[in-house]
Coordinates of C-alpha atoms and ligand atoms in Angstrom, one line a residue:
Chain A
M1 CA -10.6 46.6 85.4
D2 CA -12.0 49.4 82.8
T3 CA -9.4 52.2 83.9
K4 CA -11.1 54.9 82.7
A5 CA -14.3 54.0 83.9
K6 CA -13.1 53.9 87.2
N7 CA -11.3 57.6 87.4
R8 CA -14.5 58.7 86.2
F9 CA -16.5 57.8 89.0
A10 CA -13.8 58.2 91.7
K11 CA -14.2 59.7 94.9
G12 CA -13.7 63.8 94.4
S13 CA -14.1 63.1 90.7
D14 CA -17.2 65.7 88.8
T15 CA -19.2 62.7 88.2
Y16 CA -19.1 61.9 92.0
Q17 CA -19.8 65.1 92.7
E18 CA -22.7 65.4 90.7
V19 CA -24.0 62.2 91.9
L20 CA -23.7 63.4 95.3
T21 CA -25.6 66.6 94.6
G22 CA -27.9 65.1 92.5
D23 CA -27.0 66.4 89.4
V24 CA -26.8 63.8 87.0
D25 CA -29.6 63.4 84.6
R26 CA -31.4 60.6 85.3
K27 CA -33.9 61.8 82.2
I28 CA -36.6 63.0 84.4
A29 CA -39.2 64.4 82.7
D30 CA -40.2 67.9 82.8
T31 CA -43.9 66.5 83.6
V32 CA -42.5 64.8 86.7
K33 CA -40.4 67.8 88.0
N34 CA -43.7 69.7 87.6
I35 CA -45.5 67.7 90.3
P36 CA -45.6 69.9 93.2
G37 CA -43.0 69.3 96.0
W38 CA -41.1 67.2 93.6
G39 CA -37.6 66.1 95.0
I40 CA -38.0 68.7 98.0
D41 CA -37.4 66.0 100.2
A42 CA -34.5 64.1 98.1
D43 CA -31.7 63.2 100.6
R44 CA -28.4 61.9 99.0
E45 CA -27.3 60.6 102.3
N46 CA -29.7 58.2 102.7
D47 CA -28.2 55.1 101.3
P48 CA -28.9 52.0 103.2
T49 CA -26.4 50.5 100.7
Y50 CA -23.2 51.8 102.4
P51 CA -20.5 50.6 102.2
M52 CA -21.7 48.0 100.2
K53 CA -22.4 49.7 97.6
H54 CA -20.2 52.4 96.2
R55 CA -22.7 55.0 95.0
N56 CA -20.9 56.6 91.6
G57 CA -23.9 57.0 89.3
A58 CA -22.8 53.8 87.1
D59 CA -26.5 53.0 87.8
Y60 CA -27.6 55.9 85.7
E61 CA -25.2 55.0 82.7
R62 CA -26.4 51.7 82.8
I63 CA -27.5 51.2 79.3
H64 CA -24.0 52.9 77.6
Y65 CA -21.5 50.5 79.6
E66 CA -19.4 49.1 77.7
A67 CA -19.3 45.2 77.7
P68 CA -16.4 42.9 77.5
P69 CA -16.2 40.9 74.2
Q70 CA -18.4 37.7 74.0
Q71 CA -17.3 34.2 74.5
P72 CA -18.0 32.0 71.0
L73 CA -21.1 29.9 71.8
T74 CA -20.4 26.5 71.2
M75 CA -22.8 24.2 73.0
K76 CA -26.4 25.0 74.3
V77 CA -26.4 27.0 76.9
F78 CA -29.9 28.5 78.3
Q79 CA -30.7 32.2 78.6
S80 CA -32.6 33.7 81.6
I81 CA -35.7 35.6 79.9
E82 CA -35.0 38.5 81.8
R83 CA -32.1 39.1 79.7
P84 CA -31.9 41.0 76.5
R85 CA -28.5 38.6 75.2
M86 CA -25.8 36.4 76.4
T87 CA -23.7 37.4 79.2
S88 CA -20.2 38.2 77.9
V89 CA -18.9 34.7 79.3
F90 CA -20.8 31.6 80.5
G91 CA -19.7 28.3 82.2
T92 CA -19.9 25.4 80.3
S93 CA -19.5 22.6 83.0
V94 CA -22.6 20.3 81.7
P95 CA -24.6 20.8 78.5
P96 CA -28.0 19.9 78.7
R97 CA -28.8 16.6 77.7
G98 CA -31.6 14.2 77.2
L99 CA -35.0 14.1 79.2
S100 CA -33.6 16.4 82.0
G101 CA -32.3 18.7 79.4
A102 CA -35.8 18.5 78.1
L103 CA -36.9 19.4 81.0
R104 CA -34.4 22.5 81.6
G105 CA -35.0 24.0 78.8
F106 CA -38.8 23.9 79.5
A107 CA -37.8 25.7 82.8
Y108 CA -36.1 28.2 80.8
R109 CA -39.1 29.4 79.0
Y110 CA -39.8 31.1 82.5
S111 CA -38.7 34.0 85.0
E112 CA -36.8 33.6 88.3
T113 CA -40.4 34.7 89.9
D114 CA -42.4 31.8 88.4
T115 CA -42.2 28.6 90.3
R116 CA -42.5 26.6 87.2
H117 CA -38.7 27.8 86.7
W118 CA -37.3 26.6 89.9
M119 CA -39.8 23.6 90.3
T120 CA -38.8 22.2 86.9
L121 CA -35.2 22.7 87.6
L122 CA -35.6 20.6 90.7
L123 CA -37.6 17.6 88.5
A124 CA -34.6 17.8 86.4
D125 CA -32.1 17.4 88.5
R126 CA -33.8 14.4 90.0
V127 CA -34.5 12.7 86.5
N128 CA -30.7 13.4 85.8
V129 CA -29.2 11.8 88.8
V130 CA -31.3 8.2 87.0
E131 CA -29.7 9.3 84.0
G132 CA -26.4 9.4 85.2
V133 CA -26.8 5.5 86.7
I134 CA -28.0 4.9 83.1
D135 CA -25.3 6.2 81.5
D136 CA -22.6 4.8 84.3
F137 CA -24.1 1.3 83.5
S138 CA -23.4 2.1 79.7
K139 CA -19.9 2.4 80.3
G140 CA -19.7 -0.3 82.6
I141 CA -19.2 1.6 85.6
V142 CA -21.1 -0.2 88.3
P143 CA -21.4 3.4 90.9
N144 CA -20.1 2.4 94.4
I145 CA -22.7 4.2 96.5
F146 CA -20.6 3.2 99.5
A147 CA -17.6 5.2 98.6
E148 CA -19.5 8.2 97.1
R149 CA -21.3 8.8 99.9
G150 CA -17.9 8.8 101.7
W151 CA -18.7 6.5 104.2
T152 CA -15.4 5.0 103.6
A153 CA -13.9 7.8 106.0
E154 CA -15.9 6.2 109.0
G155 CA -13.2 3.9 110.8
N156 CA -11.1 4.1 107.4
T157 CA -7.8 3.8 109.3
I158 CA -5.3 3.9 106.4
D159 CA -7.0 7.2 104.9
R160 CA -7.0 9.0 108.1
E161 CA -3.3 7.9 108.6
Q162 CA -2.5 9.6 105.1
S163 CA -4.9 12.8 105.7
K164 CA -3.3 12.9 108.9
K165 CA 0.4 13.1 107.3
L166 CA -0.7 15.8 105.4
P167 CA -0.5 18.7 107.7
S168 CA 2.6 17.6 109.4
V169 CA 4.3 17.8 105.7
Q170 CA 2.6 21.1 105.2
R171 CA 3.8 22.9 108.2
S172 CA 7.5 21.7 108.0
V173 CA 7.4 23.2 104.7
Q174 CA 6.5 26.7 105.8
R175 CA 8.5 27.2 108.5
Chain B
M1 CA -6.7 15.7 85.6
I2 CA -8.2 14.8 88.3
A3 CA -11.7 16.4 89.8
M4 CA -14.5 16.1 91.9
N5 CA -17.3 14.8 89.7
Y6 CA -20.8 15.1 91.4
R7 CA -23.0 12.6 91.0
G8 CA -26.3 13.3 92.8
P9 CA -27.6 14.2 96.3
F10 CA -24.8 13.0 98.9
R11 CA -22.6 11.0 95.9
I12 CA -19.3 12.1 94.9
R13 CA -16.6 10.6 92.7
T14 CA -13.0 11.4 92.1
E15 CA -12.8 11.3 88.5
R16 CA -9.2 10.7 87.2
N17 CA -9.3 11.6 83.3
R18 CA -11.3 15.0 83.4
P19 CA -10.4 16.3 80.4
E20 CA -8.4 19.9 81.4
P21 CA -10.1 23.1 80.8
E22 CA -9.3 25.3 78.0
I23 CA -9.4 29.2 77.1
M24 CA -13.0 30.0 75.8
H25 CA -12.5 33.8 75.6
P26 CA -9.7 36.6 75.4
N27 CA -10.0 37.7 79.3
D28 CA -9.6 33.8 80.5
A29 CA -6.8 32.4 82.3
I30 CA -6.3 28.8 83.3
V31 CA -5.1 28.1 87.1
R32 CA -3.0 25.2 88.7
V33 CA -4.8 24.5 91.8
T34 CA -2.8 24.5 94.9
R35 CA -5.3 24.8 97.5
S36 CA -9.0 24.3 97.5
L37 CA -11.8 24.5 100.4
I38 CA -15.4 23.1 100.6
C39 CA -17.8 25.5 101.5
G40 CA -20.6 25.2 103.9
S41 CA -22.4 26.6 100.6
D42 CA -21.4 23.1 98.5
L43 CA -23.3 21.5 101.5
H44 CA -26.2 22.7 99.9
L45 CA -25.0 21.6 96.3
Y46 CA -24.2 18.4 98.0
H47 CA -27.4 17.8 99.8
G48 CA -29.4 18.5 96.1
M49 CA -31.3 21.7 97.1
V50 CA -29.8 24.2 94.4
P51 CA -31.8 24.2 91.4
D52 CA -30.1 23.1 88.0
T53 CA -27.0 20.9 89.5
R54 CA -26.3 19.0 87.1
V55 CA -24.3 15.3 87.2
G56 CA -21.1 15.5 85.9
M57 CA -20.0 18.7 87.5
T58 CA -17.1 20.0 89.3
F59 CA -17.5 22.1 92.6
G60 CA -15.2 24.2 94.3
H61 CA -15.3 28.1 94.5
E62 CA -12.6 28.5 97.3
F63 CA -9.1 28.2 95.3
T64 CA -5.7 29.5 94.8
G65 CA -3.7 28.3 91.9
I66 CA -0.9 28.9 89.5
V67 CA -1.6 30.7 86.3
T68 CA -0.5 28.4 83.5
E69 CA -2.3 29.8 80.6
V70 CA -3.8 33.1 79.7
G71 CA -5.9 34.5 77.2
E72 CA -4.7 37.1 74.5
G73 CA -6.8 40.2 76.2
V74 CA -5.1 39.1 80.0
Q75 CA -2.9 42.0 81.0
N76 CA -2.3 42.2 84.5
L77 CA -1.6 38.3 84.9
K78 CA 1.4 36.2 83.6
V79 CA 2.1 32.8 83.5
G80 CA 3.6 31.6 86.7
D81 CA 1.6 33.6 88.9
H82 CA 0.4 32.4 92.1
V83 CA -3.1 33.7 92.3
L84 CA -6.2 33.5 95.0
V85 CA -9.5 33.6 93.6
P86 CA -12.6 34.9 94.7
F87 CA -15.4 33.4 94.4
N88 CA -17.5 36.0 92.4
I89 CA -17.0 35.5 88.8
A90 CA -16.9 39.6 88.2
C91 CA -16.5 41.4 84.6
G92 CA -15.2 44.8 86.3
A93 CA -17.4 46.6 83.3
C94 CA -20.9 46.1 84.3
P95 CA -23.2 48.7 86.2
F96 CA -22.8 46.7 89.9
C97 CA -19.3 45.8 89.5
K98 CA -18.6 49.3 89.0
Q99 CA -19.9 49.9 91.8
E100 CA -17.8 46.8 94.0
L101 CA -21.2 44.9 94.3
F102 CA -18.9 42.0 92.5
G103 CA -21.5 39.7 93.8
N104 CA -23.6 40.8 91.8
C105 CA -22.1 40.8 88.2
H106 CA -24.3 40.8 85.2
E107 CA -22.1 39.5 82.7
S108 CA -21.0 36.2 84.5
N109 CA -24.6 34.4 84.2
P110 CA -26.6 34.1 81.2
Q111 CA -28.8 31.5 83.0
H112 CA -30.1 34.0 86.0
T113 CA -30.5 37.3 86.5
A114 CA -30.8 37.3 90.5
I115 CA -27.5 35.5 90.8
G116 CA -23.8 36.3 89.6
G117 CA -21.7 33.7 88.3
I118 CA -19.5 31.5 90.7
F119 CA -17.0 29.4 90.4
G120 CA -18.6 25.4 90.8
Y121 CA -21.8 26.6 92.2
S122 CA -24.7 24.9 89.8
H123 CA -25.8 26.0 86.5
A124 CA -27.7 28.3 88.5
A125 CA -24.8 30.3 88.8
G126 CA -23.5 30.2 85.4
G127 CA -22.6 26.3 85.3
Y128 CA -18.5 27.0 85.5
D129 CA -16.7 24.1 87.0
G130 CA -14.7 24.7 90.1
G131 CA -11.8 24.5 92.1
Q132 CA -12.0 21.1 93.3
A133 CA -9.7 19.5 90.9
E134 CA -6.3 20.0 89.5
Y135 CA -7.0 22.9 86.9
V136 CA -9.6 25.7 86.5
R137 CA -11.0 27.6 83.7
V138 CA -10.8 31.5 85.6
P139 CA -12.9 34.0 83.2
Y140 CA -12.1 37.9 83.5
A141 CA -9.0 37.0 85.0
D142 CA -7.9 40.4 85.2
V143 CA -10.3 41.5 87.6
G144 CA -10.7 39.0 90.3
P145 CA -7.8 36.9 90.8
T146 CA -5.0 38.6 92.9
K147 CA -1.4 37.6 93.3
I148 CA -1.0 36.3 96.8
P149 CA 1.5 38.7 98.5
A150 CA 4.9 37.7 99.3
G151 CA 5.1 35.8 102.5
M152 CA 1.6 35.2 102.8
N153 CA 0.6 31.5 104.0
I154 CA -0.9 29.9 101.4
E155 CA -3.5 28.5 104.0
D156 CA -4.7 32.7 104.7
A157 CA -4.8 33.2 101.0
V158 CA -7.1 30.4 100.2
M159 CA -9.5 31.0 103.3
L160 CA -9.3 35.2 101.7
T161 CA -11.3 33.6 98.7
D162 CA -14.5 33.3 100.6
V163 CA -14.7 32.6 104.3
T164 CA -12.9 36.0 105.8
P165 CA -14.6 38.4 103.3
T166 CA -18.1 36.9 104.0
G167 CA -17.7 36.6 107.5
Y168 CA -16.1 40.4 107.6
Q169 CA -19.3 41.5 105.5
A170 CA -21.6 39.9 107.4
A171 CA -20.7 42.1 110.8
E172 CA -20.1 45.6 108.0
M173 CA -23.2 44.9 107.0
G174 CA -24.8 44.9 110.2
G175 CA -23.6 48.7 111.0
I176 CA -22.2 47.8 114.2
Q177 CA -21.5 50.8 116.3
K178 CA -19.3 50.9 119.3
G179 CA -21.1 48.6 122.3
D180 CA -23.6 47.5 120.4
T181 CA -24.2 43.6 121.3
V182 CA -24.2 41.3 118.1
V183 CA -25.8 37.7 117.9
V184 CA -24.3 35.2 115.4
F185 CA -26.5 32.6 114.5
G186 CA -24.4 29.4 113.1
A187 CA -20.9 28.5 114.4
G188 CA -19.2 27.2 111.1
P189 CA -16.7 28.7 109.7
I190 CA -18.9 31.8 108.2
G191 CA -20.5 32.4 111.5
I192 CA -16.7 32.1 113.6
M193 CA -15.1 34.2 111.2
A194 CA -18.4 36.8 111.3
A195 CA -17.9 36.7 115.2
R196 CA -14.3 37.5 115.1
C197 CA -14.7 40.5 112.7
S198 CA -17.7 42.0 115.1
W199 CA -15.2 43.0 117.5
L200 CA -13.2 45.0 114.9
F201 CA -16.5 47.4 114.0
G202 CA -16.3 47.8 117.8
A203 CA -19.3 45.2 119.3
G204 CA -19.5 45.6 123.0
R205 CA -20.6 42.2 123.0
V206 CA -20.4 39.2 120.6
I207 CA -23.3 36.0 121.4
I208 CA -22.8 33.1 118.6
I209 CA -25.4 30.1 118.9
D210 CA -25.3 27.2 117.1
H211 CA -26.4 23.1 118.4
L212 CA -22.9 21.6 117.9
D213 CA -20.9 21.6 121.4
Y214 CA -17.3 21.5 119.5
R215 CA -18.5 24.3 117.1
L216 CA -18.9 26.4 120.0
E217 CA -16.2 25.5 122.1
F218 CA -14.1 26.6 119.0
A219 CA -15.8 29.5 118.3
K220 CA -15.2 30.7 122.2
K221 CA -11.6 30.2 121.4
Y222 CA -11.1 31.6 118.0
A223 CA -13.2 34.5 118.5
M224 CA -13.1 35.5 121.8
C225 CA -17.2 35.4 122.1
E226 CA -19.9 34.2 124.0
A227 CA -21.3 30.9 123.1
Y228 CA -24.3 28.9 123.3
N229 CA -26.4 25.9 122.5
F230 CA -29.8 26.7 121.5
K231 CA -30.6 23.2 121.9
E232 CA -30.6 23.9 125.7
M233 CA -32.9 26.5 125.5
H234 CA -36.6 26.2 125.6
D235 CA -36.6 29.2 123.1
P236 CA -33.4 30.7 121.6
V237 CA -35.6 34.4 120.9
V238 CA -36.8 34.5 124.7
F239 CA -33.0 33.4 125.9
L240 CA -31.5 36.5 123.7
K241 CA -34.4 38.6 125.3
R242 CA -33.6 38.2 128.4
T243 CA -30.0 38.3 128.1
T244 CA -30.1 41.8 126.4
D245 CA -32.5 43.3 128.6
W246 CA -35.3 42.4 127.1
F247 CA -34.7 44.9 124.7
G248 CA -33.2 42.6 122.0
A249 CA -29.9 42.1 120.2
D250 CA -28.6 45.4 118.2
V251 CA -27.9 43.4 115.5
C252 CA -28.4 39.9 114.2
I253 CA -26.2 37.9 111.7
D254 CA -27.4 35.1 109.9
A255 CA -24.9 32.4 109.5
V256 CA -26.9 29.6 108.7
G257 CA -28.8 29.9 105.3
C258 CA -31.5 27.1 104.2
E259 CA -30.2 24.2 106.1
A260 CA -31.1 25.4 109.5
V261 CA -32.5 23.2 111.9
G262 CA -34.6 23.8 115.2
T263 CA -38.2 24.6 114.3
P264 CA -40.1 21.1 112.8
S265 CA -42.6 23.2 110.6
Q266 CA -39.8 24.9 109.0
D267 CA -37.8 21.2 108.7
I268 CA -40.6 19.6 107.2
T269 CA -41.8 22.3 104.6
G270 CA -38.4 22.2 103.8
R271 CA -37.9 18.7 103.2
L272 CA -41.0 18.2 100.9
F273 CA -39.8 21.0 99.2
L274 CA -42.8 23.3 100.2
Q275 CA -40.2 26.2 100.7
A276 CA -36.4 26.3 99.6
G277 CA -35.0 24.6 102.8
S278 CA -35.7 25.9 106.1
A279 CA -35.8 29.7 107.2
T280 CA -35.1 29.1 110.9
A281 CA -31.9 31.0 111.7
L282 CA -33.5 33.7 109.9
N283 CA -36.3 33.7 111.9
W284 CA -34.8 33.6 115.1
A285 CA -32.5 36.7 113.8
I286 CA -35.6 38.6 113.3
N287 CA -37.2 38.0 116.0
S288 CA -34.5 38.5 118.6
V289 CA -33.2 41.7 117.2
K290 CA -34.3 45.4 118.8
K291 CA -36.9 47.3 117.6
G292 CA -35.2 49.6 114.4
G293 CA -32.2 46.8 114.5
I294 CA -30.4 45.4 111.6
V295 CA -30.3 41.7 110.7
S296 CA -27.5 40.8 108.3
V297 CA -27.8 37.8 106.3
V298 CA -25.3 36.2 104.6
G299 CA -26.3 32.4 105.2
V300 CA -27.5 31.3 101.7
Y301 CA -30.9 30.4 100.9
G302 CA -32.2 28.9 97.8
M303 CA -35.1 29.4 95.4
P304 CA -37.8 30.2 94.6
W305 CA -38.9 31.4 98.5
N306 CA -38.6 30.6 102.2
M307 CA -41.2 31.2 105.2
I308 CA -39.9 34.1 107.0
A309 CA -41.5 36.6 109.9
M310 CA -42.5 39.4 107.4
G311 CA -44.7 40.8 109.5
S312 CA -42.2 41.5 112.4
V313 CA -39.7 42.8 110.2
L314 CA -42.8 45.5 109.2
N315 CA -43.9 45.7 112.9
K316 CA -40.6 46.2 114.0
G317 CA -39.2 48.5 111.6
I318 CA -36.3 46.2 111.5
T319 CA -33.5 47.0 108.3
L320 CA -32.4 43.2 106.5
R321 CA -29.3 43.8 104.8
A322 CA -27.9 40.7 102.8
N323 CA -25.8 40.0 100.0
Q324 CA -23.2 37.6 98.4
A325 CA -19.7 38.9 99.6
S326 CA -17.8 41.2 97.1
V327 CA -14.6 39.9 97.5
K328 CA -12.6 42.4 95.7
R329 CA -13.8 44.8 97.4
L330 CA -13.0 43.9 100.6
L331 CA -9.3 42.1 100.0
P332 CA -7.0 45.1 100.3
R333 CA -8.2 45.7 103.7
L334 CA -8.5 41.9 104.5
I335 CA -4.9 41.3 103.4
E336 CA -4.1 44.1 105.8
H337 CA -5.6 42.9 108.6
V338 CA -3.8 39.3 108.1
Q339 CA -0.7 40.8 107.3
N340 CA -0.9 42.8 110.6
G341 CA -1.9 39.6 112.2
I342 CA -5.3 41.3 113.4
L343 CA -6.9 38.2 111.8
D344 CA -6.0 34.2 111.0
P345 CA -8.3 33.0 108.7
K346 CA -6.0 29.6 108.5
G347 CA -6.7 28.8 112.3
L348 CA -10.2 27.9 111.0
I349 CA -8.9 25.3 108.9
T350 CA -8.8 21.5 110.6
H351 CA -8.8 19.1 108.1
R352 CA -6.2 18.9 105.0
I353 CA -7.3 15.9 102.7
P354 CA -6.0 14.7 99.6
L355 CA -8.4 15.7 96.2
E356 CA -8.6 12.4 95.8
E357 CA -10.6 11.8 98.9
V358 CA -12.8 14.6 97.6
N359 CA -15.6 12.0 98.7
E360 CA -14.5 11.3 102.5
A361 CA -14.1 15.3 102.7
Y362 CA -17.5 16.2 101.9
H363 CA -19.1 13.7 104.2
I364 CA -16.8 14.5 106.7
F365 CA -18.0 18.2 106.4
S366 CA -21.3 17.7 105.8
A367 CA -22.1 14.9 109.0
K368 CA -19.8 17.2 111.3
R369 CA -17.9 14.3 111.7
D370 CA -14.3 14.0 113.8
N371 CA -14.5 17.8 114.6
C372 CA -14.4 19.7 111.5
I373 CA -14.4 23.2 111.3
K374 CA -13.4 23.8 107.6
P375 CA -11.7 20.9 105.4
L376 CA -9.3 21.7 102.8
L377 CA -8.2 19.9 99.4
I378 CA -5.1 19.4 98.4
P379 CA -4.4 18.4 94.7
P380 CA -1.8 15.8 94.1
T381 CA 0.7 17.6 92.4
A382 CA 0.5 20.2 95.4
T383 CA 1.2 17.6 97.4
R384 CA 4.5 16.4 95.8
E385 CA 5.1 20.2 95.6
L386 CA 5.0 19.7 99.3
I387 CA 7.5 16.9 99.8
A388 CA 9.8 17.9 97.3
A389 CA 9.9 21.5 99.1
Ligands
LIG1 N1 -23.0 35.6 101.5 C1 -22.3 34.9 101.3 O1 -21.5 35.1 99.9 C2 -21.2 33.2 101.8 C3 -20.2 32.7 101.3 C4 -20.1 31.4 102.1 C5 -20.8 30.7 102.5 N2 -22.2 31.6 102.6 C6 -23.4 30.7 103.6 O2 -23.0 30.8 104.9 C7 -23.9 29.5 105.4 C8 -22.8 29.0 106.9 O3 -21.4 28.6 105.8 P1 -20.6 27.5 106.7 O4 -19.1 27.5 105.3 O5 -20.3 28.2 107.9 O6 -21.5 26.5 106.8 P2 -21.5 25.0 108.0 O7 -22.6 24.2 107.7 O8 -20.2 25.2 108.4 O9 -22.4 25.9 109.5 C9 -23.4 26.4 109.6 C10 -23.7 26.3 111.2 O10 -25.0 26.3 111.2 C11 -25.5 25.6 112.2 N3 -26.8 25.7 112.6 C12 -28.1 24.8 112.1 N4 -28.7 24.9 112.4 C13 -28.9 26.2 113.2 C14 -29.7 27.5 113.6 N5 -31.5 26.8 113.6 N6 -29.4 28.2 114.5 C15 -27.6 28.5 115.1 N7 -27.2 27.5 114.1 C16 -27.6 26.6 113.3 C17 -25.0 24.2 112.1 O11 -24.8 23.7 113.1 C18 -23.3 24.7 111.5 O12 -22.6 24.6 112.4 C19 -24.0 28.9 104.6 O13 -25.4 29.0 103.9 C20 -23.6 29.1 103.5 O14 -24.1 28.9 101.8 C21 -22.7 32.5 102.2
LIG2 ZN1 -18.1 29.5 99.8
LIG3 ZN1 -19.8 43.1 86.1

């Protein structure tokens, strides 16, 4: 963790005190401050997010934070339109491909508040399942639905035996 | 390497020749998994409820492992360290991480802004392959991963990556005051841990609600709480009102999430994708809490929306609190509780299953077979170590 930032916001530090007293300048326009009664009932302690959030003013400095270095983009990764840029890191599990990929591309043209975003993604997921089966067949793999659904666990005594053996092995090691 | 491979709803394969992950960022580490758990959250993926869950992905966000490689920017970890890895991927530098909202990092999920990055949790949560595999790429290795304290049982360690902090945070968000009556919906690992942790905050009475008798029995013993089966009630809300002097509970915790059963209209609209699953447990929580009470939600809800009793939230003046657990924030305290013997996270693990049988493990956990509470996966390399030791 960025220790400099941590110290700056640590409990008891100047910044922390400023946040508590409301002296951190949030660039509040003077015109606002001139509104009769502005701020007379402000209460720093009125913070229902405590203790989930350790309020320390980082919110007010948000555009100045130093993001970690950028992970190089080596494959197609969709970016939310609610973001100005890619995040510093991202996952590379399964790049978008085929029809499902195209559908996902369409979905990511809409924000997280738009039904088209989520519903298109769900549709793409279903299409992707069919693509997965086609892909399997093309590689000569016939999906064993019975095994994939884990039904082999039902009354499969050999496997049961095996999984029962594990805890005993483990227990003997831990003592 | 061996890894779990998602093929579609209810379909999982053990992949044997998946390429091992590589360092992709200076702050990455590669970890060889020693233990990995299946979570109730994985069931939402397994059941095809989370948008942008791609065929071919590896799930798993609760794991421990040994560091095998570090990127050039990593300072706190070195090869050989045995770490527990919080399920949140957090940068430690964004305004949210700086305020210890590690479950809400702004620099780990390019696809969405509402959700921080989570290992093995679909592309809706960043598209990272997860820990139900032999090796995992761990971004921001200096922030999340925590060395397993000497002498700590590895099963306790892996339970600190999600279940323990989530259950604890559920109770913490409840703002429990000494003597409060706390009702926990859901007797899965999360609900049971939430019930257990409610006592730590001074609850006067803890009640857990589910419809699976074996889980209620387990919860009663493990969390030392009252346990009731909602299938045996005419109406769980009326039952809870009656047992709280007709005022309602002080705090209600939703540890079920979007696959709650019990209300046909919710079930049907959920199945038809008219809403993201079903919000039965949340509505029960809202309707059985007292006026001015607090509802703490850790049960996961999907996208885009759910039918919840907003009118009651308003009219009763309810405070709704919810979040993904901020694992790193809670770890120091929880490690203490485990080391002092106050919490026994490993006690929730009922099944230890080889990683190669991950398909069966999902089935057992999902179908609630064999009195399963929490299944643990052990990769073959770790099993060999166990046998050799
Ligand atoms: N917020 C977080 O950080 C976080 C972390 C982990 C898990 N979770 C979520 O917590 C929830 C529980 O996880 P889990 O591992 O215990 O899952 P689980 O599936 O094992 O447990 C859910 C339990 O709820 C019960 N249930 C179903 N409908 C109910 C109802 N109407 N009322 C009461 N109980 C009902 C089920 O019978 C089951 O025992 C999931 O939604 C999971 O995604 C959240
Ligand atoms: Zn989990
Ligand atoms: Zn962050």
